[in-house]
Tab-separated table of C-alpha atoms in Angstrom:
chain	number	residue	atom	x	y	z
Y	1	GLY	CA	-9.709	-7.830	43.958
Y	2	SER	CA	-11.528	-4.797	45.399
Y	3	GLY	CA	-14.912	-6.519	45.367
Y	4	LYS	CA	-16.401	-3.666	43.340
Y	5	VAL	CA	-18.676	-4.599	40.436
Y	6	TRP	CA	-17.839	-2.635	37.292
Y	7	GLU	CA	-19.967	-2.046	34.216
Y	8	GLY	CA	-19.344	-1.195	30.567
Y	9	SER	CA	-15.873	-0.191	29.430
Y	10	MET	CA	-14.714	0.076	33.045
Y	11	ALA	CA	-15.562	-3.608	33.488
Y	12	LEU	CA	-13.387	-4.473	30.505
Y	13	ALA	CA	-10.513	-2.430	31.943
Y	14	ALA	CA	-10.978	-4.105	35.330
Y	15	ALA	CA	-10.865	-7.544	33.682
Y	16	PHE	CA	-7.547	-6.740	31.986
Y	17	LYS	CA	-6.173	-5.335	35.249
Y	18	ARG	CA	-7.182	-8.570	36.968
Y	19	ALA	CA	-5.418	-10.567	34.248
Y	20	LEU	CA	-2.221	-8.568	34.818
Y	21	ASP	CA	-2.472	-9.157	38.561
Y	22	GLU	CA	-2.743	-12.889	37.820
Y	23	GLY	CA	0.465	-12.734	35.810
Y	24	LEU	CA	-1.074	-13.266	32.369
Y	25	PRO	CA	1.122	-11.771	29.599
Y	26	ILE	CA	-1.635	-9.754	27.929
Y	27	PHE	CA	0.924	-7.171	26.747
Y	28	ASP	CA	2.781	-9.834	24.773
Y	29	PRO	CA	1.783	-9.686	21.064
Y	30	TRP	CA	2.459	-13.408	20.650
Y	31	TYR	CA	0.089	-14.155	23.524
Y	32	LEU	CA	-2.641	-12.002	21.964
Y	33	LEU	CA	-2.173	-13.584	18.540
Y	34	ARG	CA	-2.585	-17.081	19.991
Y	35	LEU	CA	-5.319	-16.172	22.469
Y	36	ASP	CA	-8.228	-18.648	22.239
Y	37	GLU	CA	-11.819	-18.696	23.469
Y	38	MET	CA	-11.044	-20.569	26.681
Y	39	GLN	CA	-8.274	-18.175	27.667
Y	40	LEU	CA	-10.330	-15.073	26.899
Y	41	SER	CA	-13.334	-16.536	28.727
Y	42	HIS	CA	-11.120	-16.776	31.811
Y	43	ILE	CA	-9.839	-13.210	31.411
Y	44	LEU	CA	-13.355	-11.797	30.933
Y	45	ARG	CA	-15.139	-14.042	33.444
Y	46	PRO	CA	-18.056	-11.952	34.742
Y	47	LYS	CA	-19.614	-11.347	38.103
Y	48	THR	CA	-23.069	-11.201	36.530
Y	49	ILE	CA	-23.588	-10.861	32.756
Y	50	SER	CA	-21.160	-12.209	30.155
Y	51	ILE	CA	-19.598	-9.661	27.810
Y	52	PRO	CA	-21.544	-9.267	24.537
Y	53	MET	CA	-19.982	-9.892	21.107
Y	54	PHE	CA	-17.380	-12.184	22.632
Y	55	ARG	CA	-16.100	-13.592	19.322
Y	56	SER	CA	-15.610	-10.117	17.846
Y	57	ARG	CA	-13.519	-9.107	20.841
Y	58	LEU	CA	-11.396	-12.229	20.523
Y	59	GLN	CA	-10.815	-11.435	16.845
Y	60	HIS	CA	-9.835	-7.870	17.772
Y	61	LEU	CA	-7.229	-9.071	20.269
Y	62	ASN	CA	-5.835	-11.608	17.793
Y	63	ASN	CA	-5.651	-8.830	15.183
Y	64	LEU	CA	-3.879	-6.515	17.633
Y	65	GLY	CA	-1.241	-9.152	18.286
Y	66	ARG	CA	-0.800	-9.776	14.556
Y	67	VAL	CA	-0.437	-6.070	13.699
Y	68	LEU	CA	2.108	-5.468	16.469
Y	69	LEU	CA	4.169	-8.446	15.334
Y	70	ASP	CA	3.968	-7.464	11.659
Y	71	ARG	CA	5.212	-3.981	12.506
Y	72	LYS	CA	7.795	-5.297	14.963
Y	73	MET	CA	6.158	-3.250	17.708
Y	74	ASN	CA	5.106	-3.834	21.277
Y	75	PHE	CA	2.989	-1.862	23.720
Y	76	GLN	CA	5.796	0.630	24.263
Y	77	PHE	CA	4.221	2.616	21.407
Y	78	LEU	CA	1.396	3.500	23.807
Y	79	LEU	CA	3.864	5.255	26.131
Y	80	ILE	CA	3.596	8.765	24.744
Y	81	ARG	CA	6.946	10.527	25.112
Y	82	HIS	CA	7.042	12.754	22.031
Y	83	ARG	CA	4.746	15.264	20.412
Y	84	PHE	CA	2.176	13.682	18.136
Y	85	SER	CA	-0.810	14.753	16.064
Y	86	LEU	CA	-4.104	13.340	14.925
Y	87	PHE	CA	-3.626	13.921	11.212
Y	88	SER	CA	-0.382	15.731	10.402
Y	89	SER	CA	2.818	13.805	9.658
Y	90	LEU	CA	4.553	16.533	11.631
Y	91	TYR	CA	5.449	15.548	15.222
Y	92	GLY	CA	5.448	11.824	14.664
Y	93	GLY	CA	2.634	10.753	12.426
Y	94	TYR	CA	-1.025	10.194	12.072
Y	95	LEU	CA	-2.587	8.886	15.287
Y	96	ILE	CA	-6.039	8.359	13.800
Y	97	ASP	CA	-4.687	6.434	10.812
Y	98	ALA	CA	-2.445	4.331	13.046
Y	99	LEU	CA	-5.266	3.380	15.392
Y	100	SER	CA	-7.743	2.861	12.562
Y	101	SER	CA	-5.487	0.202	11.072
Y	102	LEU	CA	-6.543	-2.000	13.994
Y	103	ASP	CA	-9.837	-3.872	13.706
Y	104	CYS	CA	-10.948	-2.711	17.153
Y	105	TYR	CA	-10.540	0.971	16.222
Y	106	ARG	CA	-11.631	0.943	12.586
Y	107	ASP	CA	-14.997	2.682	12.268
Y	108	VAL	CA	-15.550	3.695	8.654
Y	109	VAL	CA	-18.976	3.447	7.009
Y	110	PHE	CA	-19.816	3.515	3.305
Y	111	TRP	CA	-23.240	5.103	2.878
Y	112	ASN	CA	-25.229	5.457	-0.320
Y	113	VAL	CA	-27.678	8.370	-0.353
Y	114	ASN	CA	-29.757	9.003	-3.465
Y	115	GLY	CA	-27.247	7.176	-5.613
Y	116	ARG	CA	-24.237	9.016	-4.207
Y	117	ASN	CA	-21.628	7.160	-2.152
Y	118	HIS	CA	-20.273	8.739	1.010
Y	119	VAL	CA	-17.351	7.591	3.156
Y	120	LEU	CA	-18.050	8.394	6.808
Y	121	ARG	CA	-14.986	8.156	9.025
Y	122	PHE	CA	-16.548	8.145	12.483
Y	123	ASN	CA	-13.571	6.425	14.170
Y	124	LYS	CA	-15.275	6.894	17.498
Y	125	ARG	CA	-12.875	4.881	19.616
Y	126	ALA	CA	-9.801	6.406	17.974
Y	127	TYR	CA	-11.035	9.936	18.709
Y	128	LEU	CA	-12.009	8.827	22.215
Y	129	PHE	CA	-8.406	7.712	22.765
Y	130	ALA	CA	-7.216	11.226	21.907
Y	131	LEU	CA	-10.007	12.865	23.898
Y	132	VAL	CA	-9.287	10.863	27.063
Y	133	TYR	CA	-5.547	11.468	26.758
Y	134	TYR	CA	-6.048	15.207	26.275
Y	135	GLY	CA	-8.488	15.507	29.163
Y	136	ARG	CA	-6.295	13.596	31.596
Y	137	ALA	CA	-3.159	15.437	30.519
Y	138	LEU	CA	-4.841	18.770	31.199
Y	139	SER	CA	-6.279	17.698	34.559
Y	140	SER	CA	-2.996	16.191	35.783
Y	141	GLY	CA	-0.830	19.091	34.655
Y	142	VAL	CA	1.603	16.927	32.672
Y	143	ASN	CA	3.317	18.146	29.521
Y	144	LEU	CA	0.664	18.069	26.790
Y	145	LEU	CA	2.048	16.280	23.743
Y	146	LEU	CA	-0.993	16.295	21.455
Y	147	GLU	CA	-0.250	18.925	18.837
Y	148	ASP	CA	-3.718	19.391	17.325
Y	149	PRO	CA	-6.483	18.777	19.902
Y	150	HIS	CA	-8.736	21.073	17.851
Y	151	ASN	CA	-8.977	18.228	15.325
Y	152	ILE	CA	-10.777	15.932	17.769
Y	153	LEU	CA	-14.217	15.369	16.287
Y	154	PRO	CA	-17.480	14.851	18.219
Y	155	ILE	CA	-17.773	11.371	19.682
Y	156	THR	CA	-20.665	9.449	18.120
Y	157	ASP	CA	-21.717	7.613	21.246
Y	158	TRP	CA	-25.235	6.369	22.003
Y	159	ARG	CA	-25.153	8.322	25.264
Y	160	ILE	CA	-24.567	11.612	23.459
Y	161	ALA	CA	-27.426	10.936	21.039
Y	162	GLN	CA	-29.653	10.102	24.017
Y	163	VAL	CA	-28.888	13.424	25.725
Y	164	LEU	CA	-29.332	15.460	22.558
Y	165	ARG	CA	-32.707	13.859	21.912
Y	166	SER	CA	-33.834	14.242	25.546
Y	167	PHE	CA	-33.268	18.006	25.365
Y	168	GLY	CA	-34.833	18.434	21.938
Y	169	VAL	CA	-31.610	19.036	20.033
Y	170	LEU	CA	-32.242	15.906	17.998
Y	171	VAL	CA	-35.792	15.123	16.896
Y	172	TYR	CA	-36.463	11.632	15.572
Y	173	SER	CA	-38.978	10.743	12.901
Y	174	LYS	CA	-42.078	8.897	14.118
Y	175	LYS	CA	-40.764	5.569	12.823
Y	176	LEU	CA	-37.333	6.014	14.380
Y	177	ALA	CA	-38.796	7.226	17.680
Y	178	GLU	CA	-41.079	4.191	17.912
Y	179	THR	CA	-38.187	1.869	17.122
Y	180	VAL	CA	-35.936	3.392	19.787
Y	181	ASP	CA	-38.652	3.748	22.448
Y	182	ASN	CA	-39.730	0.118	21.993
Y	183	ARG	CA	-36.104	-1.005	22.347
Y	184	ILE	CA	-36.019	-2.558	18.884
Y	185	PRO	CA	-32.353	-2.880	17.850
Y	186	LEU	CA	-31.145	-0.913	14.837
Y	187	LYS	CA	-29.038	-2.931	12.437
Y	188	ARG	CA	-25.399	-1.899	12.303
Y	189	GLU	CA	-24.844	0.498	9.370
Y	190	SER	CA	-28.559	0.729	8.617
Y	191	ASP	CA	-29.846	4.105	7.425
Y	192	MET	CA	-31.429	4.795	10.821
Y	193	GLU	CA	-28.269	4.019	12.763
Y	194	ILE	CA	-26.054	6.008	10.410
Y	195	GLU	CA	-28.412	8.999	10.453
Y	196	ILE	CA	-28.328	9.107	14.254
Y	197	ARG	CA	-24.530	9.139	14.191
Y	198	VAL	CA	-24.285	11.730	11.409
Y	199	GLN	CA	-26.768	14.068	13.072
Y	200	THR	CA	-25.022	13.622	16.418
Y	201	VAL	CA	-21.827	14.967	14.831
Y	202	ASN	CA	-23.726	17.841	13.180
Y	203	ALA	CA	-25.591	18.718	16.366
Y	204	MET	CA	-22.481	18.639	18.550
Y	205	THR	CA	-20.583	20.828	16.068
Y	206	MET	CA	-23.397	23.399	15.968
Y	207	LEU	CA	-23.928	23.266	19.740
Y	208	LEU	CA	-20.253	23.870	20.412
Y	209	LYS	CA	-20.206	26.839	18.033
Y	210	SER	CA	-23.340	28.341	19.604
Y	211	ILE	CA	-21.920	27.994	23.128
Y	212	ASN	CA	-18.651	29.640	22.163
Y	213	ASP	CA	-20.440	32.439	20.317
Y	214	LEU	CA	-22.303	33.191	23.547
Y	215	LEU	CA	-19.186	33.010	25.740
Y	216	TYR	CA	-16.850	34.945	23.445
Y	217	PRO	CA	-14.481	36.585	24.337
Y	218	MET	CA	-14.540	35.584	28.012
Y	219	LYS	CA	-14.161	31.851	27.647
Y	220	THR	CA	-13.831	29.017	25.129
Y	221	VAL	CA	-15.391	25.563	25.561
Y	222	THR	CA	-13.691	22.613	23.868
Y	223	ILE	CA	-15.307	19.510	22.404
Y	224	ILE	CA	-13.576	17.610	25.224
Y	225	ALA	CA	-15.397	19.621	27.888
Y	226	LEU	CA	-18.732	19.472	26.076
Y	227	ASP	CA	-18.522	15.719	25.500
Y	228	ASN	CA	-17.587	15.099	29.136
Y	229	TYR	CA	-20.474	17.246	30.390
Y	230	LEU	CA	-23.065	15.541	28.183
Y	231	TYR	CA	-21.671	12.081	28.942
Y	232	ASN	CA	-22.047	12.656	32.692
Y	233	LEU	CA	-25.492	14.178	32.144
Y	234	SER	CA	-26.585	11.049	30.276
Y	235	LYS	CA	-26.043	8.968	33.397
Y	236	THR	CA	-28.929	10.809	35.061
Y	237	LEU	CA	-31.414	10.063	32.263
Y	238	THR	CA	-34.026	7.316	32.204
Y	239	SER	CA	-35.129	7.856	28.608
Y	240	GLU	CA	-34.566	5.165	25.997
Y	241	HIS	CA	-31.566	5.203	23.692
Y	242	HIS	CA	-30.956	3.384	20.437
Y	243	LEU	CA	-29.626	-0.167	20.552
Y	244	THR	CA	-27.169	-1.545	18.008
Y	245	MET	CA	-24.982	-4.652	18.194
Y	246	THR	CA	-21.576	-3.178	17.443
Y	247	THR	CA	-18.112	-2.850	18.926
Y	248	ALA	CA	-17.639	0.558	17.285
Y	249	TYR	CA	-19.143	2.410	20.288
C-alpha cells in the first residue's frame, strides 16, 4: 500500500504483508495446505516481473501447512519466548533440524568426489533465520535467547561468493570464470555450483579467523557482522555472479 517497489526477498515479505492486510489467513495451516495456483498467484501478483520458480514455492507452502498440521502446531512456534539452540537439545531443541524438516529450509547436498560420498549440510536459509534473529536481537537490545550463536555457519549466498571473488579471495578456474561472466546458469548441485558454495564457506571461515587474529585482544568480529558487511558491500558491485535456478538461496 506504500507504493514502493520491492525486490528479492523483501518483495516476497511485502507480498505476504499485503495478503495479511487483505485479510487472507496465510497463518492458518489448513489454508496453506489447500493453497492453489490461483490463490498464490493473487498473493504474489507482481508490479513488474513474476516470481521465479512459482510451482516450487507453492509446494513449499503446501508442505509447511502439512507439517504444522501433522505436528499439531501453528505459527505460535515462531514467537520465541524461551532459550533455544541451533544444535543442542538443551534449551528447547535443535533449531536447524526443526527448520530443515521443512522443504523450504532443507538444503542438504550429496556430493561424490573421487569415489567418496560427502553429505554437505549448507542449510543456508535455516542459518539465515538464526543470523537475522541474532542480529536484530542485538541491535534492538531485547533479551537474547539464542544459546549458541557461535554455531552459526557462513551463509552460502551468491552475493557473498560475488564479493569474495571480486576482491580476489576466491579465484575461479578459467572454465568457471567464463561460465559465470557469460551469465550461463550453473545446474543446481552441479560440481561447479557445489564448489562455489563449499569454497565460500572455507573462505569465510578463514577470513573471519584472520580478522580476529589481527584484532585480538581488542575486539572480536562475529560471522553475523562479517556476513552483513559483505552482503551490503555486494550491493555496490557490478561484477557478474553465478546464476542457479534454486530456492535454496
